[in-house]
Amino acid sequence: MKTDVFALRHIGPREAHCNEMLQVVGATSIEALISETVPDNIRLQSPLNLEAPLSEQEYLEHIHQLASKNKVFKSYIGMGYYPSNLPAVIQRNILENPGWYTAYTPYQAEIAQGRLEALLNYQTMISDLTGMELANASLLDESTAAAEAMALLFAVRPKPQAKAGTVKFFVSDEVLPQTLSVLKTRATPIGIELVLGAVDDFDFSSEFFGALLQYPGKSGVIMELQPFISKANENDIKVAVAADILSLVALEAPGKFGADVVVGTTQRFGIPMGYGGPHAAYFATKEAYKRFIPGRIIGVTKDMDGNRAMRMALQTREQHIKRDRATSNICTAQVLLAVMAGMYAVYHGPKGLKYIANKVHNTATTLADALENLEFNLVHNSFFDTIQVRIPENIDLKTKAEQKEVNFYYPDATTVSISINETTTLSDLNLILSIFAEVYSKETTQIETLSSNIRIPEAAQRHSDFMTNVIFNSHHSETELMRYIKRLERKDLSLNFSMISLGSCTMKLNAAVEMLPLSWPNWGNIHPFAPLNQVEGYRTMLAKLEEQLTEITGFAGTSLQPNSGAQGEFAGLMVIRAYHKSRGDAHRKICIIPSSAHGTNPASAVMAGMKVVVTKSSENGNIDVEDLREKATLHKDNLAALMVTYPSTHGVYESAIKEITQIIHDNGGQVYMDGANMNAQVGLTNPGNIGADVCHLNLHKTFAIPHGGGGPGVGPICVAKQLTPFLPGNPLIETGGTDAIDSISGAPFGSSLACLISYGYIKMLGAKGLTDSTEIAILNANYIKERLQGHYDTLYSGERGRAAHEMIIDCRDFKANGIEVVDIAKRLMDFGFHAPTVSFPVAGTMMIEPTESEGKAEMDRFCDAMIAIRKEIEAASKDQPNNPLKNAPHTQEMLTKDVWEFPYSRAVAAFPLNYIKEDKFWPSVRRVDDAYGDRNLICTCAPIEAYEEA
């Protein structure tokens, strides 16, 4: 056994177990199984052309050498990204803890109460600081959050505006340049006209439906919100404010001035810059807009016993239900980062945040005073943390600053911008002054203490309370916070406890060796707009990852910018749109989507300004080729794209896929392949070989980035040669194609820090390890399929009876016994398992995907649980609904009550199989009441009075 081979650690089954599983599935070898599963006409003829794999130790040495090529300068660039102090207690217990980073999106609320509480804290913090009624559980970054705000305000236009075709949206010239770029990308396809200008020059014309302000502005200036918002309201113009989260501790909440939406990033709350991400954006608005708020909302409800419980609220907005009528893409969140930012607020509390904000402002004020004493002129006299200084037109300041390992931002040839942050010290201030003094031949004295002068206008100073809840005023010692984090962790079922066999979501191992570098300062403390000669390590890693993904997908180019799978879908479609426009075919806007497609697909197509045409599925679950041909021919003059998932969402390799892609090409369209099921392609086939033109990849699925409880995700796109010129760019750092579309995300390379994980995954597995992983994923799925045969019917399979990497079991007939598929999902919790994907893509079914990381013993435990549940279903009756399935999950509180009122034993409830006795996971609440929570929407922590009354 080669113990230094990473594939041995990543892939679950041992060789002997593989042989046993092959016997069960009736295949003579893995190659024989693959040949019966994957159509011959799409198989690769040669192995992937990747470098030889590294051992874990070799990889750590390699990644350390790369890290040393990144230069960690003192960063005062600002522009939405700041150095921050990540408390070690949060780093160790959340960022580096698989109990937090391997969890899935909290769709199964009863085993996700810890994460849900942490997110409720986050929403409360955001609502309090912004002064808004409602906040969601995070978005991707500030720029995309601002675009979502624009889209929301467009969607809620009053009827007279909609009827009059009011489409203009004002954007302050103080808005961050990366945000403006993303706004352009999102505005064009849905028909919004952006108007950029100075706030003082805005005429509040009836042609405008909304406006976006930056608070403070990119130059550091603090505008008075009240006069603008009041006048806007008088003219039926709704206002969104992009606000710096730390500044809101010192500045009055925009909600107090009547803002309709407030957005921003929480990166300053302890999250490393990471060369651009991942960071949790925030989005807060009025309760009147709750049906239009993008992403996820955590709400309070009650369980079957009337106890307080939390769950994702308003879930009917989920894309699988609303599809092309969806108001946003729900797969856009940064849960792990939101949890960290929320814990930063819990740890520091309102008093601690005030101390940090005041220190930042006092430091900026002290620097401003000192520079004025040296006879430099400031562009603005009022600011929170960013000062802009007039300088003679020369480059000596930049040269000298970089020699001293200091980065400023230079908006033009005669201005320097300096943004202070919580890590800035007195010695840092003195170094900054010495640079100015040396370059401009000035004499200066040492700064000994910080100024207490306030340079925030009186009208903008904060007077309202925030974060008064007990939770923000209780856990300020490390001991208390450590225990609080652990208490929440114990309520969540993550991959560190048992298999999470979610079809379509690929919850595979996130190896510790891949995660370690995320905590290293040479990766974490790099600003996304740092000069290129300071980021050689990042540029090398990102370029190599692009090469790796391009090779794996069989394409010609890659963009890492999209920072979620949903963003990748949108990016791919926008690149297709740009391609058609370049050929004089801007009228091509029809997007064909199979009825079985992921629910995110129609939402993304509509966001890209396309019209969705749905094609049928055949009885065996495949795309109805003749229906597709008919619709492609019908719309050939306006056909833009086909969106297709491969293997299909039904877990089948459709043999007609090449015919399907050819039909689209023959009718002038491009083929977009959803990469959600890429885990069944790598090394065996690829999108380029199949005939696709663009594919997004879920790095948080196939390429081992952890799901983080619902984010971070990364969704790069890989494209064929004709599409490479249109890969997305960035206004501050050159990236993308020769004819790049505007930005998809704020940072030039999206969530660069998280890309390290996938880079390491590919580096250590190599071509053979990646291919082996795909093959074992297919073997594992077919093994579960055979083990459950006779107990559950498999809904779809390939032409030779094989599943791909996932399979769907049919639970619809159990209704005759009074059992719904959700009852099985809840009962699995009593067996220590998270349910597979429920009722997608077919209602009343479960989609199971074990991944290659799970060993035979764990899969056998899961199968044993499913078989035991099947026997319980058989014993159930519509006339006797008081059974283990309907009452599941069973909590410790239930089991320890003096009175037991159920017609089955406590042992049956809690310990239905022997293995559970060794290591029991207890759901922390009974089944939650979703309808009650939606009728009584509460999305923040209870006010302090509620605790006092209790």
CSV table of C-alpha atoms in Angstrom, one decimal, residues 158-395:
chain,number,residue,atom,x,y,z
A,158,PRO,CA,-45.1,51.0,-9.1
A,159,LYS,CA,-47.6,50.1,-11.8
A,160,PRO,CA,-47.6,53.6,-13.4
A,161,GLN,CA,-43.8,53.3,-13.8
A,162,ALA,CA,-43.9,49.8,-15.2
A,163,LYS,CA,-46.7,50.8,-17.6
A,164,ALA,CA,-44.7,53.9,-18.8
A,165,GLY,CA,-41.7,51.8,-19.4
A,166,THR,CA,-39.5,53.5,-16.8
A,167,VAL,CA,-36.1,51.8,-17.1
A,168,LYS,CA,-33.5,54.4,-15.9
A,169,PHE,CA,-31.4,53.6,-12.8
A,170,PHE,CA,-29.1,56.4,-11.4
A,171,VAL,CA,-25.7,55.3,-10.2
A,172,SER,CA,-23.6,57.7,-8.1
A,173,ASP,CA,-20.1,58.4,-9.5
A,174,GLU,CA,-18.9,57.5,-6.0
A,175,VAL,CA,-19.9,53.8,-6.4
A,176,LEU,CA,-17.0,51.4,-6.5
A,177,PRO,CA,-15.7,50.7,-10.1
A,178,GLN,CA,-16.1,46.9,-9.8
A,179,THR,CA,-19.7,47.4,-8.7
A,180,LEU,CA,-20.4,49.6,-11.7
A,181,SER,CA,-19.0,47.0,-14.0
A,182,VAL,CA,-21.2,44.2,-12.5
A,183,LEU,CA,-24.2,46.6,-12.7
A,184,LYS,CA,-23.6,47.0,-16.4
A,185,THR,CA,-23.5,43.2,-16.9
A,186,ARG,CA,-26.8,42.7,-15.0
A,187,ALA,CA,-28.6,45.8,-16.4
A,188,THR,CA,-28.3,45.2,-20.1
A,189,PRO,CA,-30.1,41.9,-20.6
A,190,ILE,CA,-33.1,42.9,-18.6
A,191,GLY,CA,-33.5,46.3,-20.2
A,192,ILE,CA,-32.3,48.7,-17.5
A,193,GLU,CA,-30.5,51.8,-18.6
A,194,LEU,CA,-27.7,53.0,-16.2
A,195,VAL,CA,-27.1,56.7,-15.8
A,196,LEU,CA,-23.8,57.5,-14.0
A,197,GLY,CA,-23.4,60.9,-12.4
A,198,ALA,CA,-22.7,63.2,-9.4
A,199,VAL,CA,-25.3,63.1,-6.7
A,200,ASP,CA,-25.5,66.9,-6.6
A,201,ASP,CA,-26.4,67.0,-10.3
A,202,PHE,CA,-29.2,64.4,-10.2
A,203,ASP,CA,-32.5,66.0,-11.3
A,204,PHE,CA,-34.9,63.3,-9.8
A,205,SER,CA,-36.6,62.9,-13.2
A,206,SER,CA,-39.7,60.7,-13.6
A,207,GLU,CA,-37.6,58.7,-16.1
A,208,PHE,CA,-35.9,57.0,-13.1
A,209,PHE,CA,-37.2,54.1,-11.0
A,210,GLY,CA,-34.2,53.8,-8.7
A,211,ALA,CA,-30.8,55.0,-7.6
A,212,LEU,CA,-27.7,53.6,-6.0
A,213,LEU,CA,-25.5,55.5,-3.5
A,214,GLN,CA,-22.2,54.6,-1.9
A,215,TYR,CA,-21.9,55.3,1.8
A,216,PRO,CA,-19.1,56.4,2.3
A,217,GLY,CA,-18.2,57.0,-1.3
A,218,LYS,CA,-15.2,55.4,-3.0
A,219,SER,CA,-13.3,58.7,-2.4
A,220,GLY,CA,-14.1,58.5,1.4
A,221,VAL,CA,-16.6,61.3,1.3
A,222,ILE,CA,-19.7,60.9,3.5
A,223,MET,CA,-22.8,62.3,1.8
A,224,GLU,CA,-25.9,63.3,3.7
A,225,LEU,CA,-28.4,60.6,2.8
A,226,GLN,CA,-31.6,62.3,4.2
A,227,PRO,CA,-32.0,65.1,1.6
A,228,PHE,CA,-31.4,62.8,-1.4
A,229,ILE,CA,-33.7,60.0,-0.2
A,230,SER,CA,-36.5,62.3,0.9
A,231,LYS,CA,-36.5,64.0,-2.5
A,232,ALA,CA,-36.3,60.6,-4.3
A,233,ASN,CA,-39.3,59.4,-2.3
A,234,GLU,CA,-41.3,62.4,-3.3
A,235,ASN,CA,-40.6,61.5,-7.0
A,236,ASP,CA,-41.4,57.7,-6.6
A,237,ILE,CA,-37.7,56.9,-7.0
A,238,LYS,CA,-36.5,54.1,-4.7
A,239,VAL,CA,-33.0,54.2,-3.3
A,240,ALA,CA,-30.4,51.5,-2.6
A,241,VAL,CA,-27.4,52.3,-0.5
A,242,ALA,CA,-24.1,50.3,-0.7
A,243,ALA,CA,-22.7,50.8,2.8
A,244,ASP,CA,-19.4,49.9,4.5
A,245,ILE,CA,-20.4,47.6,7.3
A,246,LEU,CA,-17.8,48.9,9.8
A,247,SER,CA,-18.7,52.5,9.1
A,248,LEU,CA,-22.3,51.8,10.1
A,249,VAL,CA,-21.1,51.4,13.6
A,250,ALA,CA,-20.2,55.1,13.5
A,251,LEU,CA,-22.6,56.4,10.8
A,252,GLU,CA,-26.3,56.5,11.2
A,253,ALA,CA,-28.1,53.5,9.6
A,254,PRO,CA,-29.4,54.2,6.1
A,255,GLY,CA,-32.7,52.7,7.0
A,256,LYS,CA,-33.2,55.6,9.4
A,257,PHE,CA,-33.2,57.9,6.4
A,258,GLY,CA,-35.7,55.9,4.4
A,259,ALA,CA,-33.4,53.7,2.2
A,260,ASP,CA,-35.3,50.9,0.4
A,261,VAL,CA,-32.3,48.5,0.2
A,262,VAL,CA,-28.9,48.5,1.9
A,263,VAL,CA,-26.1,46.2,0.6
A,264,GLY,CA,-22.4,45.7,1.2
A,265,THR,CA,-19.8,43.2,2.3
A,266,THR,CA,-19.0,41.8,5.8
A,267,GLN,CA,-15.4,41.1,4.8
A,268,ARG,CA,-14.2,43.7,7.4
A,269,PHE,CA,-15.7,41.5,10.2
A,270,GLY,CA,-12.7,39.2,10.5
A,271,ILE,CA,-12.6,37.7,7.0
A,272,PRO,CA,-9.2,37.5,5.2
A,273,MET,CA,-9.0,39.5,1.9
A,274,GLY,CA,-7.9,36.3,0.1
A,275,TYR,CA,-7.1,38.1,-3.2
A,276,GLY,CA,-10.8,38.8,-3.6
A,277,GLY,CA,-12.8,36.2,-1.7
A,278,PRO,CA,-14.8,34.4,-0.6
A,279,HIS,CA,-16.6,37.0,1.5
A,280,ALA,CA,-20.2,37.2,2.7
A,281,ALA,CA,-22.1,40.1,1.1
A,282,TYR,CA,-25.2,41.4,3.0
A,283,PHE,CA,-28.6,42.4,1.7
A,284,ALA,CA,-31.2,44.2,3.8
A,285,THR,CA,-34.5,45.7,2.8
A,286,LYS,CA,-38.1,46.5,3.9
A,287,GLU,CA,-40.5,43.7,4.9
A,288,ALA,CA,-42.8,44.9,2.1
A,289,TYR,CA,-40.3,43.4,-0.4
A,290,LYS,CA,-39.9,40.0,1.4
A,291,ARG,CA,-41.2,38.1,-1.6
A,292,PHE,CA,-38.6,39.7,-3.8
A,293,ILE,CA,-35.5,39.5,-1.6
A,294,PRO,CA,-32.8,37.4,-3.3
A,295,GLY,CA,-31.1,34.3,-1.9
A,296,ARG,CA,-32.0,32.7,1.4
A,297,ILE,CA,-33.8,34.0,4.5
A,298,ILE,CA,-33.6,32.2,7.9
A,299,GLY,CA,-36.8,32.4,9.9
A,300,VAL,CA,-38.1,31.4,13.3
A,301,THR,CA,-40.9,28.9,13.6
A,302,LYS,CA,-41.9,26.1,16.0
A,303,ASP,CA,-41.6,22.3,16.0
A,304,MET,CA,-44.2,19.6,16.5
A,305,ASP,CA,-44.0,20.2,20.3
A,306,GLY,CA,-44.3,23.9,20.0
A,307,ASN,CA,-40.6,24.5,20.8
A,308,ARG,CA,-38.8,27.4,19.0
A,309,ALA,CA,-37.0,26.2,15.9
A,310,MET,CA,-35.4,27.8,12.8
A,311,ARG,CA,-35.5,27.0,9.1
A,312,MET,CA,-35.1,28.5,5.7
A,313,ALA,CA,-38.1,30.8,5.3
A,314,LEU,CA,-40.2,31.4,2.2
A,315,GLN,CA,-38.9,28.3,0.5
A,316,THR,CA,-41.5,28.4,-2.2
A,317,ARG,CA,-39.2,30.8,-3.9
A,318,GLU,CA,-36.9,27.9,-4.5
A,319,GLN,CA,-35.8,27.7,-8.1
A,320,HIS,CA,-37.1,24.2,-8.7
A,321,ILE,CA,-40.6,25.5,-8.1
A,322,LYS,CA,-40.7,28.9,-9.7
A,323,ARG,CA,-38.1,28.2,-12.4
A,324,ASP,CA,-38.1,31.0,-15.0
A,325,ARG,CA,-40.4,33.1,-12.7
A,326,ALA,CA,-37.9,33.1,-9.9
A,327,THR,CA,-37.0,36.4,-8.4
A,328,SER,CA,-33.3,35.4,-7.9
A,329,ASN,CA,-31.1,32.4,-7.8
A,330,ILE,CA,-31.3,30.9,-4.3
A,331,CYS,CA,-27.9,29.2,-4.8
A,332,THR,CA,-26.1,32.5,-4.0
A,333,ALA,CA,-24.8,32.5,-0.5
A,334,GLN,CA,-21.6,32.5,1.5
A,335,VAL,CA,-22.8,30.8,4.7
A,336,LEU,CA,-19.4,29.8,6.2
A,337,LEU,CA,-18.2,33.4,5.8
A,338,ALA,CA,-21.5,34.8,7.1
A,339,VAL,CA,-21.2,32.5,10.2
A,340,MET,CA,-17.7,33.8,10.8
A,341,ALA,CA,-18.7,37.5,10.4
A,342,GLY,CA,-21.7,37.0,12.7
A,343,MET,CA,-19.4,35.3,15.3
A,344,TYR,CA,-17.0,38.3,15.0
A,345,ALA,CA,-20.0,40.5,16.0
A,346,VAL,CA,-21.0,38.1,18.8
A,347,TYR,CA,-17.4,38.0,20.1
A,348,HIS,CA,-16.8,41.8,20.1
A,349,GLY,CA,-20.4,42.9,20.8
A,350,PRO,CA,-21.7,46.4,20.2
A,351,LYS,CA,-19.1,47.9,22.6
A,352,GLY,CA,-16.3,46.1,20.9
A,353,LEU,CA,-17.4,47.1,17.5
A,354,LYS,CA,-17.7,50.7,18.6
A,355,TYR,CA,-14.1,50.5,19.9
A,356,ILE,CA,-12.8,49.1,16.6
A,357,ALA,CA,-14.8,51.7,14.5
A,358,ASN,CA,-13.7,54.6,16.7
A,359,LYS,CA,-10.1,53.5,16.6
A,360,VAL,CA,-10.2,53.2,12.8
A,361,HIS,CA,-11.7,56.7,12.5
A,362,ASN,CA,-9.3,58.2,15.0
A,363,THR,CA,-6.4,56.7,13.2
A,364,ALA,CA,-7.6,58.1,9.9
A,365,THR,CA,-8.2,61.5,11.5
A,366,THR,CA,-4.7,61.5,13.1
A,367,LEU,CA,-3.2,60.8,9.7
A,368,ALA,CA,-5.3,63.5,8.0
A,369,ASP,CA,-4.2,66.0,10.7
A,370,ALA,CA,-0.6,65.1,10.3
A,371,LEU,CA,-0.7,65.4,6.5
A,372,GLU,CA,-2.4,68.8,6.7
A,373,ASN,CA,0.3,69.9,9.1
A,374,LEU,CA,2.8,69.0,6.3
A,375,GLU,CA,0.8,71.3,4.0
A,376,PHE,CA,-0.9,68.6,2.0
A,377,ASN,CA,-4.5,69.3,0.9
A,378,LEU,CA,-7.3,66.8,1.4
A,379,VAL,CA,-9.9,66.2,-1.2
A,380,HIS,CA,-12.6,65.8,1.5
A,381,ASN,CA,-12.6,67.1,5.0
A,382,SER,CA,-15.2,64.6,6.2
A,383,PHE,CA,-14.6,60.9,6.1
A,384,PHE,CA,-14.8,57.6,8.1
A,385,ASP,CA,-11.6,55.8,7.2
A,386,THR,CA,-10.5,56.9,3.7
A,387,ILE,CA,-8.6,60.1,3.0
A,388,GLN,CA,-7.7,61.4,-0.4
A,389,VAL,CA,-4.6,63.6,-0.7
A,390,ARG,CA,-3.6,66.0,-3.4
A,391,ILE,CA,0.0,65.4,-4.6
A,392,PRO,CA,2.3,66.8,-7.3
A,393,GLU,CA,2.0,64.8,-10.5
A,394,ASN,CA,4.8,62.3,-10.2
A,395,ILE,CA,5.3,58.6,-9.6
